[in-house]
PDB file of C-alpha atoms in Angstrom:
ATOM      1  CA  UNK A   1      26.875  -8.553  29.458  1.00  0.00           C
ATOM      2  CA  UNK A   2      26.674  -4.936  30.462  1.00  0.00           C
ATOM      3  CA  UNK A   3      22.565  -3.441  29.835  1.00  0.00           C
ATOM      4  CA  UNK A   4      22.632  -0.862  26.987  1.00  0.00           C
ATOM      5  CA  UNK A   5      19.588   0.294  27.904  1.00  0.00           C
ATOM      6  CA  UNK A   6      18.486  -0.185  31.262  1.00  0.00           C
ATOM      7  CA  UNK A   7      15.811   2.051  31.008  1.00  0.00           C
ATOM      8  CA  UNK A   8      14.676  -0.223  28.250  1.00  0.00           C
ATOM      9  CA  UNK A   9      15.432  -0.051  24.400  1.00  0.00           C
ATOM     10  CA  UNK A  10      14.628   3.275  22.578  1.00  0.00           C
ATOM     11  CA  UNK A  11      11.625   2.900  20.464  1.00  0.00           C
ATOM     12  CA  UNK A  12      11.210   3.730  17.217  1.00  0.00           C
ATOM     13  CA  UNK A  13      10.151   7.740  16.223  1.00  0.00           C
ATOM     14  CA  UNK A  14       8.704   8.801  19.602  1.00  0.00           C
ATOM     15  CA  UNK A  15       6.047  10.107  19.681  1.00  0.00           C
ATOM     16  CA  UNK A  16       4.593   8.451  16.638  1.00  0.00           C
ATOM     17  CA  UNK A  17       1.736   6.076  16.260  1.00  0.00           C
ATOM     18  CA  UNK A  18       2.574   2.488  16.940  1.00  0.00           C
ATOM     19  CA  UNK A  19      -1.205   1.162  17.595  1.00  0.00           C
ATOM     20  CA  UNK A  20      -1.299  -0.802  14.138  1.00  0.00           C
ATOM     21  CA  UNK A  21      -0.585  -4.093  12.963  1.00  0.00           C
ATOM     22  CA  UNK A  22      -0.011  -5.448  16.276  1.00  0.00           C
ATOM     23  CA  UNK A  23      -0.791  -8.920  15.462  1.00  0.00           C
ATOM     24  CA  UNK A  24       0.417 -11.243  12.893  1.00  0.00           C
ATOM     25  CA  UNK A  25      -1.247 -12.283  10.177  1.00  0.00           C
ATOM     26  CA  UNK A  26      -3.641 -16.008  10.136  1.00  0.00           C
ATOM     27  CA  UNK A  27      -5.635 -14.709  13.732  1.00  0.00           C
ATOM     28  CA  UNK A  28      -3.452 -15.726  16.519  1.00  0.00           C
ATOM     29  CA  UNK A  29      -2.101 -13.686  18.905  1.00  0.00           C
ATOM     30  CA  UNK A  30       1.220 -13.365  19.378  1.00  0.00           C
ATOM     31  CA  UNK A  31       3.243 -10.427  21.137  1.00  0.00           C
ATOM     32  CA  UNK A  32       5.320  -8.449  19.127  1.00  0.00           C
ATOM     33  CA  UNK A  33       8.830  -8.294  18.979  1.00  0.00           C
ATOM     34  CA  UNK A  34      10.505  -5.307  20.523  1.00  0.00           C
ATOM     35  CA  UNK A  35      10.627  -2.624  17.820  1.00  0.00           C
ATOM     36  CA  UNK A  36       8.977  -4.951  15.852  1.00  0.00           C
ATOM     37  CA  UNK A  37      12.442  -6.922  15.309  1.00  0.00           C
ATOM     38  CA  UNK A  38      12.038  -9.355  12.494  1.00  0.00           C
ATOM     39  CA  UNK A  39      15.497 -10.329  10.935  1.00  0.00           C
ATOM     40  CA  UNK A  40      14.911 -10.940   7.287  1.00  0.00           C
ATOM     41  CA  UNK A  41      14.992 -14.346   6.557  1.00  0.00           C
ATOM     42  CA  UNK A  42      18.084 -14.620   3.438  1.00  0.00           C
ATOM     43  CA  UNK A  43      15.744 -16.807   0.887  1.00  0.00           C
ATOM     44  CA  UNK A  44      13.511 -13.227   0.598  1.00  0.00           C
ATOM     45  CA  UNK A  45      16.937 -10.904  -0.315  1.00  0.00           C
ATOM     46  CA  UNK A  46      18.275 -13.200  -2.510  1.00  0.00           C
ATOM     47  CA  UNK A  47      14.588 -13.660  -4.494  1.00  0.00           C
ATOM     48  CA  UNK A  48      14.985  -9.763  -4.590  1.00  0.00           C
ATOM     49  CA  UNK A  49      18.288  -9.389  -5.616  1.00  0.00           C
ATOM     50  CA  UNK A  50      18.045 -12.116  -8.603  1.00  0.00           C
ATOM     51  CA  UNK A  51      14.603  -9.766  -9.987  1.00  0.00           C
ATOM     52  CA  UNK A  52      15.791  -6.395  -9.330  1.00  0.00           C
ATOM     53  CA  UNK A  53      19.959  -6.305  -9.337  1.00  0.00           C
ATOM     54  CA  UNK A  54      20.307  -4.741 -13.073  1.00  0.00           C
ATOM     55  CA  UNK A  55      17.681  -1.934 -11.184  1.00  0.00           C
ATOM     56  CA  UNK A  56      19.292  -1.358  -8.274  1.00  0.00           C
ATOM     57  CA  UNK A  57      22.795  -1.129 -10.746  1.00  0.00           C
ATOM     58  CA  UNK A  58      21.290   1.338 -12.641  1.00  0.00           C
ATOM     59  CA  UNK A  59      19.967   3.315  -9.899  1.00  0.00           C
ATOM     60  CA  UNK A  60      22.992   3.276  -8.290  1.00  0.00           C
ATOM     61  CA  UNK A  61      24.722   5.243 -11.278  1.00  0.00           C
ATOM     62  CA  UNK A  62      28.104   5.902 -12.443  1.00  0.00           C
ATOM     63  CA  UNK A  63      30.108   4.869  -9.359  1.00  0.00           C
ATOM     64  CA  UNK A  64      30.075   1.579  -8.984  1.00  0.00           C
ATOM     65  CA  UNK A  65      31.004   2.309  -4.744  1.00  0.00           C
ATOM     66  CA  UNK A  66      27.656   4.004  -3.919  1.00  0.00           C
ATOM     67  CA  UNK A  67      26.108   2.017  -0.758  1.00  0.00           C
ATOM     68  CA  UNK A  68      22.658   0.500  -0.673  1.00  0.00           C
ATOM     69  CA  UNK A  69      21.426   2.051   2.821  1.00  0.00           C
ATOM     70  CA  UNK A  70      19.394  -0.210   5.104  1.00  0.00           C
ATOM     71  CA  UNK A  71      17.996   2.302   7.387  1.00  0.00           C
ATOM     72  CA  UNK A  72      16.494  -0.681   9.359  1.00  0.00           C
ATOM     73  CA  UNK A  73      19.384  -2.568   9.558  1.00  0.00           C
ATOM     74  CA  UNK A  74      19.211  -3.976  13.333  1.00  0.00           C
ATOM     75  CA  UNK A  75      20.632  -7.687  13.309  1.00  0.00           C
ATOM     76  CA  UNK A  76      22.620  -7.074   9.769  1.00  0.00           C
ATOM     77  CA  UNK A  77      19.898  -9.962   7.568  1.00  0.00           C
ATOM     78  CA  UNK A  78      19.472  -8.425   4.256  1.00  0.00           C
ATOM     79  CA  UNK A  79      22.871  -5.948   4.556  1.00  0.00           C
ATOM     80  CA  UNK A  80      24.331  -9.393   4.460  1.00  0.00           C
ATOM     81  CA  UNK A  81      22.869 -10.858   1.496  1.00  0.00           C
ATOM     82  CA  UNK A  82      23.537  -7.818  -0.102  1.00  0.00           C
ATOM     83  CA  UNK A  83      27.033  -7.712   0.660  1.00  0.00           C
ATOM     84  CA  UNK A  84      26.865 -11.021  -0.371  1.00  0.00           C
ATOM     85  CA  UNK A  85      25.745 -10.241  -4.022  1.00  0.00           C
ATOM     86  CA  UNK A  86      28.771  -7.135  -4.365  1.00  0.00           C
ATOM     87  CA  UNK A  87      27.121  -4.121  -3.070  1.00  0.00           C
ATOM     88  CA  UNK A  88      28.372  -2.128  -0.611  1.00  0.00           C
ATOM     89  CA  UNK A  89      25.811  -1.305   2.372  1.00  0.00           C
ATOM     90  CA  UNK A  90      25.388   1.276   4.841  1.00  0.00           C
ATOM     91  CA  UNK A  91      23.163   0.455   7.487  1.00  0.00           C
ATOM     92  CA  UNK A  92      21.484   2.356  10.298  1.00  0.00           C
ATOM     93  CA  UNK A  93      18.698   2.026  12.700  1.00  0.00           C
ATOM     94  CA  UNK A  94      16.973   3.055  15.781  1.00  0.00           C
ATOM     95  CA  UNK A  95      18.650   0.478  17.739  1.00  0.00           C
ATOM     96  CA  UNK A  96      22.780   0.467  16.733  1.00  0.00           C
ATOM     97  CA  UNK A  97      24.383  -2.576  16.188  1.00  0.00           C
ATOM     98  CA  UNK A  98      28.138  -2.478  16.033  1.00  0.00           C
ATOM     99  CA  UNK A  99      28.724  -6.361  15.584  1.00  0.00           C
ATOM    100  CA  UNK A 100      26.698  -5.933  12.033  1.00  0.00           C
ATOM    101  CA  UNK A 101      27.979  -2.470  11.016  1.00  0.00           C
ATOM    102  CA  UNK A 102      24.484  -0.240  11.860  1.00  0.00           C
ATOM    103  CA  UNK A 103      25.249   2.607  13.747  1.00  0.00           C
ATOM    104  CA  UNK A 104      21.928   4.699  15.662  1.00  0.00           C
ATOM    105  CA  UNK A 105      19.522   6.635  13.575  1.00  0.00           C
ATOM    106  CA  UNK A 106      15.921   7.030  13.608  1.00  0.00           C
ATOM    107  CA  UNK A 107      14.973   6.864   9.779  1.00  0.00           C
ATOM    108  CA  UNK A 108      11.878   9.359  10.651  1.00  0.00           C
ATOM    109  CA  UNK A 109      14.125  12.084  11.953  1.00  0.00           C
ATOM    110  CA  UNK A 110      16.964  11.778   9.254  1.00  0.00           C
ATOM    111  CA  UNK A 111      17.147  14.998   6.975  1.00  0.00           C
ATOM    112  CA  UNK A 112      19.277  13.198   4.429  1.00  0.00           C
ATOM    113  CA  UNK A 113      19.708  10.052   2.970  1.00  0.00           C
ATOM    114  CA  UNK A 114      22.365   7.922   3.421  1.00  0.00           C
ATOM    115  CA  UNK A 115      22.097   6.801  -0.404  1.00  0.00           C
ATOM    116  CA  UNK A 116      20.061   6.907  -3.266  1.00  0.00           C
ATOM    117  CA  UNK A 117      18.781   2.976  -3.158  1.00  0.00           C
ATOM    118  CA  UNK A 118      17.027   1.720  -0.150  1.00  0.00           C
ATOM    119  CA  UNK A 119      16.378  -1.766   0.352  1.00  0.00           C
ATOM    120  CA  UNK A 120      14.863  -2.945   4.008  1.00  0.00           C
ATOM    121  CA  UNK A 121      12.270  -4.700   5.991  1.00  0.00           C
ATOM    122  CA  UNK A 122      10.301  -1.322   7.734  1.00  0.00           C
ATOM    123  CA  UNK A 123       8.342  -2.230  10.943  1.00  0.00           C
ATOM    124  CA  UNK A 124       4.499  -2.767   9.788  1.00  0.00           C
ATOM    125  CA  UNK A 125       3.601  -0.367  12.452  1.00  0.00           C
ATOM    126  CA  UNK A 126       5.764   2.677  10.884  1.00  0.00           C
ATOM    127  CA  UNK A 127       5.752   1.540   7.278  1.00  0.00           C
ATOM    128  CA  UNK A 128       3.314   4.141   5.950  1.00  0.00           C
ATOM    129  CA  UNK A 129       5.529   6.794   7.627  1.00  0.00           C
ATOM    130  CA  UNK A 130       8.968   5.454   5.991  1.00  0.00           C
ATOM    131  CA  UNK A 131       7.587   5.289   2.804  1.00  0.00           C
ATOM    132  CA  UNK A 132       6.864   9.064   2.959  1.00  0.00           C
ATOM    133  CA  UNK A 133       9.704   9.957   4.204  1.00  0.00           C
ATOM    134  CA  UNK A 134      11.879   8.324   2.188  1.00  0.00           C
ATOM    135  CA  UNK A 135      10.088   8.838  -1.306  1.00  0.00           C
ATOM    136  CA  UNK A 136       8.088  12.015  -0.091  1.00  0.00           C
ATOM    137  CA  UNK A 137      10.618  14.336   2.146  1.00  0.00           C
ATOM    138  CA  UNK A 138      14.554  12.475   1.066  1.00  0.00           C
ATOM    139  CA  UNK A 139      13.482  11.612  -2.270  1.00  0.00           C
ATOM    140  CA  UNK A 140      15.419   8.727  -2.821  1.00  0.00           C
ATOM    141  CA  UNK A 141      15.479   7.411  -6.702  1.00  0.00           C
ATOM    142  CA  UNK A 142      14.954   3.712  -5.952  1.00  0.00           C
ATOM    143  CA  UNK A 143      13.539   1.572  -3.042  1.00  0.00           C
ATOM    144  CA  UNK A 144      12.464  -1.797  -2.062  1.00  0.00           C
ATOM    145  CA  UNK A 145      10.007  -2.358   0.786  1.00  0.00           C
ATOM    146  CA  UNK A 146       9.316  -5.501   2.356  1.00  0.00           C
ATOM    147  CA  UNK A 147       5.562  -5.473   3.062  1.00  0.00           C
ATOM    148  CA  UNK A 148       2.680  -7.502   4.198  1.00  0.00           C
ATOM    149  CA  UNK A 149       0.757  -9.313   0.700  1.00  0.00           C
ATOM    150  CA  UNK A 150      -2.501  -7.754   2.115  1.00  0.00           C
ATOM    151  CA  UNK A 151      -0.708  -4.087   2.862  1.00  0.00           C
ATOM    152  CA  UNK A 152      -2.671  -2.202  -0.371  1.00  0.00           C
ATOM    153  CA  UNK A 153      -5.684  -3.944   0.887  1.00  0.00           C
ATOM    154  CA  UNK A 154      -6.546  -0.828   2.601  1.00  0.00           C
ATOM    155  CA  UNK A 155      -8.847   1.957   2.018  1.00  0.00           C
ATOM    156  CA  UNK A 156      -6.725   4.238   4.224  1.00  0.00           C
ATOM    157  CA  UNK A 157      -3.892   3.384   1.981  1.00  0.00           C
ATOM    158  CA  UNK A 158      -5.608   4.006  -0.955  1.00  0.00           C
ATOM    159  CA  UNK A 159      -4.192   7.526  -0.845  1.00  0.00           C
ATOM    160  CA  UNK A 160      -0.649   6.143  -0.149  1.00  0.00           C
ATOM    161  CA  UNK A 161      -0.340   4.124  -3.175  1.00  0.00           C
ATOM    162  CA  UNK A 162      -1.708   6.955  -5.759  1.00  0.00           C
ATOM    163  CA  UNK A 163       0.680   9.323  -4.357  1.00  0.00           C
ATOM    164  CA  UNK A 164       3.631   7.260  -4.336  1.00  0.00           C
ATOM    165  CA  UNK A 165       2.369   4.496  -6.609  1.00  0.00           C
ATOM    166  CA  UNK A 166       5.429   1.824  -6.708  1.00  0.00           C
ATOM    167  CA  UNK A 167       6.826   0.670 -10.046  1.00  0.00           C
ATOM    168  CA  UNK A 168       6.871  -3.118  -8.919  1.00  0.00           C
ATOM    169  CA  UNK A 169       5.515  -5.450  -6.169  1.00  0.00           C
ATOM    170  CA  UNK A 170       6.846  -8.922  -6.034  1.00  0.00           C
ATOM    171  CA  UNK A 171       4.573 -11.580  -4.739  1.00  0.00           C
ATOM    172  CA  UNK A 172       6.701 -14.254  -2.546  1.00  0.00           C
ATOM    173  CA  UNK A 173       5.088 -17.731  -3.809  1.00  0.00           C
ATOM    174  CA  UNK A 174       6.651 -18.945   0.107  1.00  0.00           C
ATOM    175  CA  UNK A 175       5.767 -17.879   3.121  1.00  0.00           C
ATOM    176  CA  UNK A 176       9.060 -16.515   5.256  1.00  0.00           C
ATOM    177  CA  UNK A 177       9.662 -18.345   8.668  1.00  0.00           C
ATOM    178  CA  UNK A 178      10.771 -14.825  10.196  1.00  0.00           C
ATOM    179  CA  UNK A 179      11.295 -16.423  13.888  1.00  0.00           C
ATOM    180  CA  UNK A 180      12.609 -19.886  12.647  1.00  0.00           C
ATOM    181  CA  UNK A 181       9.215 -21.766  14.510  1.00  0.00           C
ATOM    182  CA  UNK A 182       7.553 -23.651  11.536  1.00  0.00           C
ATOM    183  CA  UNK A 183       4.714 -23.055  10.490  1.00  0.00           C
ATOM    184  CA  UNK A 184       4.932 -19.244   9.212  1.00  0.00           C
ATOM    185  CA  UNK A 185       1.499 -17.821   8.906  1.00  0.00           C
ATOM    186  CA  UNK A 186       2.475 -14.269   7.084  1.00  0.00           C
ATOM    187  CA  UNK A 187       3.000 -13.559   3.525  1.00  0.00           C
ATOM    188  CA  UNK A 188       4.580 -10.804   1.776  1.00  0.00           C
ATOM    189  CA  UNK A 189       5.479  -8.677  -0.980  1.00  0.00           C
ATOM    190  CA  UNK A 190       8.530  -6.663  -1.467  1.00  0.00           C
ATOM    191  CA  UNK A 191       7.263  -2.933  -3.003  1.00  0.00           C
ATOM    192  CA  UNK A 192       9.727  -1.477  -5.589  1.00  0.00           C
ATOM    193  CA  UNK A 193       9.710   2.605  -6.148  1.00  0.00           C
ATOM    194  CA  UNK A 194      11.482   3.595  -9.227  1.00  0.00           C
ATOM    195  CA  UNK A 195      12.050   7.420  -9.839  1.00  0.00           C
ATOM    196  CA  UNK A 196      10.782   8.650 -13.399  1.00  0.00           C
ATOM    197  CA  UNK A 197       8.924   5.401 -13.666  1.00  0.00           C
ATOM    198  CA  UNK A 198       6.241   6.182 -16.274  1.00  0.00           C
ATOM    199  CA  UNK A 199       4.473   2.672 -16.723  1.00  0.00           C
ATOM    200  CA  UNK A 200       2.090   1.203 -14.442  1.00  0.00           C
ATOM    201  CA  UNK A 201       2.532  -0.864 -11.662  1.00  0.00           C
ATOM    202  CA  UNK A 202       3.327  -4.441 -12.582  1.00  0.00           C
ATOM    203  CA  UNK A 203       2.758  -7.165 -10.441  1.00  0.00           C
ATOM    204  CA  UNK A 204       4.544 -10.677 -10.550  1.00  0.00           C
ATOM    205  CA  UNK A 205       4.948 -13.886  -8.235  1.00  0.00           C
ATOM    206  CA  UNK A 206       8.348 -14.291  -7.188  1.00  0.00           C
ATOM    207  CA  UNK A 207       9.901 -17.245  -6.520  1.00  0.00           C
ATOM    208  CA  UNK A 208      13.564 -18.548  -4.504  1.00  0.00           C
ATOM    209  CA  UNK A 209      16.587 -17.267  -6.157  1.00  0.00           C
ATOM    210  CA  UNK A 210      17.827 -20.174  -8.653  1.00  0.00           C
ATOM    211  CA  UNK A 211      19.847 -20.991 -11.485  1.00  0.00           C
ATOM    212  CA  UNK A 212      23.979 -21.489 -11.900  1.00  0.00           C
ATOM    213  CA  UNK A 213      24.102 -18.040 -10.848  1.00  0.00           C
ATOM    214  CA  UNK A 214      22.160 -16.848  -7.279  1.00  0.00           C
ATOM    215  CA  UNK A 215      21.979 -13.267  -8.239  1.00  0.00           C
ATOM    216  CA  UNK A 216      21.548 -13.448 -12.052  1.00  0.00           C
ATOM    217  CA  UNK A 217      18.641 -14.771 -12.772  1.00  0.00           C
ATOM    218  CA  UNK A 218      15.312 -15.652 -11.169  1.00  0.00           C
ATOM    219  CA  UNK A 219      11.881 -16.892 -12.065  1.00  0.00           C
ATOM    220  CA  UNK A 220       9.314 -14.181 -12.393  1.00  0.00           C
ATOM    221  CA  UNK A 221       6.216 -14.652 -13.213  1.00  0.00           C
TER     222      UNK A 221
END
Protein backbone atom coordinates (compact mmCIF):
# COMPACT_ATOMS: atom_id res chain seq x y z
CA UNK A 1 0.00 0.00 0.00
CA UNK A 2 1.64 3.15 -1.24
CA UNK A 3 1.78 6.14 2.01
CA UNK A 4 -0.56 9.04 1.09
CA UNK A 5 0.90 11.02 3.41
CA UNK A 6 4.23 10.29 4.46
CA UNK A 7 4.70 13.35 6.09
CA UNK A 8 1.74 12.27 8.13
CA UNK A 9 -2.08 12.95 7.54
CA UNK A 10 -3.19 16.64 7.09
CA UNK A 11 -4.96 17.83 10.10
CA UNK A 12 -7.94 19.41 10.31
CA UNK A 13 -8.08 23.64 9.80
CA UNK A 14 -4.42 24.44 10.58
CA UNK A 15 -3.79 26.58 12.53
CA UNK A 16 -6.88 26.24 14.64
CA UNK A 17 -7.33 25.21 18.20
CA UNK A 18 -7.39 21.50 18.77
CA UNK A 19 -6.53 21.55 22.73
CA UNK A 20 -10.24 20.52 23.73
CA UNK A 21 -12.05 17.51 24.38
CA UNK A 22 -9.12 15.39 24.22
CA UNK A 23 -10.42 12.69 26.30
CA UNK A 24 -13.49 10.67 26.19
CA UNK A 25 -16.12 10.90 28.25
CA UNK A 26 -16.53 8.40 31.88
CA UNK A 27 -12.55 9.57 33.06
CA UNK A 28 -10.26 7.27 31.31
CA UNK A 29 -7.74 8.13 29.18
CA UNK A 30 -7.62 7.11 25.97
CA UNK A 31 -5.63 8.67 22.90
CA UNK A 32 -7.49 10.12 20.32
CA UNK A 33 -8.03 9.01 17.02
CA UNK A 34 -6.20 10.79 14.27
CA UNK A 35 -8.39 13.74 13.25
CA UNK A 36 -10.52 12.64 15.75
CA UNK A 37 -11.81 9.69 13.33
CA UNK A 38 -14.94 8.22 14.76
CA UNK A 39 -17.05 6.39 12.01
CA UNK A 40 -20.65 6.81 12.95
CA UNK A 41 -21.97 3.84 14.21
CA UNK A 42 -25.43 3.10 11.60
CA UNK A 43 -28.03 2.50 14.71
CA UNK A 44 -27.42 6.63 15.42
CA UNK A 45 -28.32 7.67 11.41
CA UNK A 46 -31.02 5.55 11.15
CA UNK A 47 -32.60 6.90 14.82
CA UNK A 48 -32.06 10.31 12.96
CA UNK A 49 -33.39 9.65 9.82
CA UNK A 50 -36.76 7.88 11.22
CA UNK A 51 -37.29 11.56 13.56
CA UNK A 52 -36.20 14.05 11.15
CA UNK A 53 -36.69 12.61 7.26
CA UNK A 54 -40.11 14.67 6.51
CA UNK A 55 -37.46 17.79 7.78
CA UNK A 56 -34.71 17.12 5.94
CA UNK A 57 -37.50 16.56 2.73
CA UNK A 58 -38.74 19.74 3.26
CA UNK A 59 -35.56 21.45 3.60
CA UNK A 60 -34.36 19.98 0.75
CA UNK A 61 -37.14 21.75 -1.46
CA UNK A 62 -38.57 21.35 -4.78
CA UNK A 63 -35.98 19.04 -6.37
CA UNK A 64 -36.18 15.99 -5.10
CA UNK A 65 -32.02 15.43 -6.43
CA UNK A 66 -30.52 18.02 -4.02
CA UNK A 67 -27.59 16.13 -1.98
CA UNK A 68 -27.36 16.00 1.78
CA UNK A 69 -23.52 17.13 2.17
CA UNK A 70 -21.44 15.35 4.81
CA UNK A 71 -18.61 17.67 5.03
CA UNK A 72 -17.02 15.11 7.47
CA UNK A 73 -17.50 12.29 5.52
CA UNK A 74 -14.04 10.30 6.05
CA UNK A 75 -14.88 6.42 6.16
CA UNK A 76 -18.47 6.98 4.24
CA UNK A 77 -20.80 5.81 7.96
CA UNK A 78 -23.72 8.05 7.91
CA UNK A 79 -23.40 8.99 3.82
CA UNK A 80 -24.27 5.35 3.79
CA UNK A 81 -27.25 5.17 5.83
CA UNK A 82 -28.36 8.01 4.13
CA UNK A 83 -28.02 6.67 0.83
CA UNK A 84 -29.58 3.95 2.29
CA UNK A 85 -32.88 5.82 3.19
CA UNK A 86 -33.03 7.60 -0.77
CA UNK A 87 -31.04 10.67 -0.46
CA UNK A 88 -28.44 11.51 -2.49
CA UNK A 89 -25.08 12.58 -0.57
CA UNK A 90 -22.16 14.56 -1.28
CA UNK A 91 -19.45 14.08 0.97
CA UNK A 92 -16.17 15.84 1.66
CA UNK A 93 -13.55 16.06 4.25
CA UNK A 94 -10.15 16.99 5.31
CA UNK A 95 -8.89 13.63 4.66
CA UNK A 96 -10.37 12.32 0.90
CA UNK A 97 -11.62 9.08 0.61
CA UNK A 98 -12.21 7.83 -2.89
CA UNK A 99 -13.40 4.19 -1.92
CA UNK A 100 -16.55 6.05 -0.06
CA UNK A 101 -17.09 8.94 -2.52
CA UNK A 102 -15.46 12.06 -0.18
CA UNK A 103 -13.21 13.98 -2.06
CA UNK A 104 -10.57 16.69 0.12
CA UNK A 105 -11.99 19.76 1.69
CA UNK A 106 -11.45 21.43 4.86
CA UNK A 107 -15.11 22.42 5.97
CA UNK A 108 -13.45 25.64 7.84
CA UNK A 109 -11.97 27.02 4.66
CA UNK A 110 -15.00 26.26 2.28
CA UNK A 111 -16.69 29.59 0.98
CA UNK A 112 -19.75 27.70 -0.18
CA UNK A 113 -21.77 24.99 0.69
CA UNK A 114 -22.02 21.99 -0.97
CA UNK A 115 -25.93 21.87 -0.12
CA UNK A 116 -28.46 23.30 1.85
CA UNK A 117 -28.89 20.18 4.53
CA UNK A 118 -25.96 19.06 6.49
CA UNK A 119 -26.00 16.03 8.40
CA UNK A 120 -22.45 14.76 10.08
CA UNK A 121 -20.51 13.70 13.06
CA UNK A 122 -17.98 17.13 13.51
CA UNK A 123 -14.77 16.35 15.52
CA UNK A 124 -15.53 17.51 19.32
CA UNK A 125 -12.40 19.47 19.11
CA UNK A 126 -13.66 21.76 16.02
CA UNK A 127 -17.38 21.48 16.63
CA UNK A 128 -17.93 25.01 17.95
CA UNK A 129 -16.09 26.26 14.81
CA UNK A 130 -18.34 24.12 12.22
CA UNK A 131 -21.32 25.14 13.70
CA UNK A 132 -20.42 28.80 12.92
CA UNK A 133 -19.38 28.31 9.90
CA UNK A 134 -21.90 26.45 8.61
CA UNK A 135 -25.01 28.30 10.22
CA UNK A 136 -23.03 31.66 10.80
CA UNK A 137 -20.74 32.37 7.48
CA UNK A 138 -22.59 29.47 4.60
CA UNK A 139 -25.88 29.77 6.07
CA UNK A 140 -27.15 26.56 5.41
CA UNK A 141 -31.18 26.15 6.04
CA UNK A 142 -31.03 22.83 7.90
CA UNK A 143 -28.39 20.80 9.89
CA UNK A 144 -27.89 17.93 12.13
CA UNK A 145 -24.91 17.73 14.49
CA UNK A 146 -23.85 14.81 16.25
CA UNK A 147 -22.70 16.06 19.68
CA UNK A 148 -21.60 15.04 23.06
CA UNK A 149 -25.10 14.83 25.69
CA UNK A 150 -23.06 17.14 28.03
CA UNK A 151 -21.90 19.65 24.94
CA UNK A 152 -24.50 22.75 26.18
CA UNK A 153 -23.21 22.01 29.57
CA UNK A 154 -20.89 24.80 29.10
CA UNK A 155 -20.69 28.29 30.18
CA UNK A 156 -18.39 29.13 27.25
CA UNK A 157 -21.08 27.78 25.06
CA UNK A 158 -23.63 29.58 26.54
CA UNK A 159 -23.08 32.23 23.88
CA UNK A 160 -23.06 29.54 21.11
CA UNK A 161 -26.41 28.22 21.73
CA UNK A 162 -28.28 31.83 22.03
CA UNK A 163 -26.78 32.81 18.86
CA UNK A 164 -27.47 29.85 16.92
CA UNK A 165 -30.03 28.28 19.25
CA UNK A 166 -30.96 24.76 17.45
CA UNK A 167 -34.59 23.89 16.75
CA UNK A 168 -34.16 20.20 18.11
CA UNK A 169 -31.71 18.01 20.13
CA UNK A 170 -32.35 14.35 20.22
CA UNK A 171 -31.27 12.50 23.27
CA UNK A 172 -29.85 8.84 22.23
CA UNK A 173 -31.50 6.54 25.11
CA UNK A 174 -28.08 4.05 23.96
CA UNK A 175 -24.84 4.72 24.23
CA UNK A 176 -22.91 4.31 20.57
CA UNK A 177 -19.96 1.72 20.56
CA UNK A 178 -17.99 4.19 18.13
CA UNK A 179 -14.72 1.79 18.09
CA UNK A 180 -16.70 -1.58 18.25
CA UNK A 181 -14.80 -2.43 22.02
CA UNK A 182 -17.84 -2.92 24.41
CA UNK A 183 -18.41 -1.12 26.85
CA UNK A 184 -19.02 2.52 25.25
CA UNK A 185 -18.66 5.13 27.89
CA UNK A 186 -19.94 8.38 25.71
CA UNK A 187 -23.36 9.57 25.11
CA UNK A 188 -24.77 11.85 22.68
CA UNK A 189 -27.20 14.02 21.16
CA UNK A 190 -27.69 14.83 17.60
CA UNK A 191 -28.39 19.00 17.41
CA UNK A 192 -30.96 19.96 14.69
CA UNK A 193 -30.79 23.78 13.17
CA UNK A 194 -33.84 24.67 11.30
CA UNK A 195 -33.83 28.06 9.34
CA UNK A 196 -36.95 30.38 10.20
CA UNK A 197 -37.55 28.16 13.17
CA UNK A 198 -39.64 30.39 15.46
CA UNK A 199 -40.48 27.95 18.46
CA UNK A 200 -38.22 27.02 21.11
CA UNK A 201 -35.92 24.40 21.37
CA UNK A 202 -37.54 21.06 22.05
CA UNK A 203 -35.86 18.35 23.52
CA UNK A 204 -36.79 14.53 23.22
CA UNK A 205 -35.14 10.99 23.97
CA UNK A 206 -34.59 9.17 20.94
CA UNK A 207 -34.64 5.78 20.60
CA UNK A 208 -33.34 2.84 17.63
CA UNK A 209 -35.10 3.24 14.43
CA UNK A 210 -38.19 0.66 14.50
CA UNK A 211 -41.34 -0.23 13.08
CA UNK A 212 -42.33 -2.11 9.48
CA UNK A 213 -40.72 0.76 8.00
CA UNK A 214 -36.79 1.81 9.17
CA UNK A 215 -37.08 5.33 8.01
CA UNK A 216 -40.78 6.11 8.65
CA UNK A 217 -41.37 6.12 11.87
CA UNK A 218 -39.56 6.21 15.21
CA UNK A 219 -40.24 6.52 18.89
CA UNK A 220 -39.78 9.99 20.24
CA UNK A 221 -40.29 10.87 23.31
Amino acid sequence: MVDMFPQGEPQLAPGQRVGVGRMMAGGVNKPRQGNDFYPTPPACTRALIAAERRAMVEALGADLYSPIWEPCGRGGAIMAELRRAGFDVIGTDIVADSAHGVTQQDLLTAKQAHSQVVVTNPPFALAEQMIRHLWLDLRVDYMALMLKATYWHAEVRTGLFHQTRPARIYALNWRPDFLGGGAPTMDVIWCIWQRGWADACAYHVLGPASGPNLFSENEVS
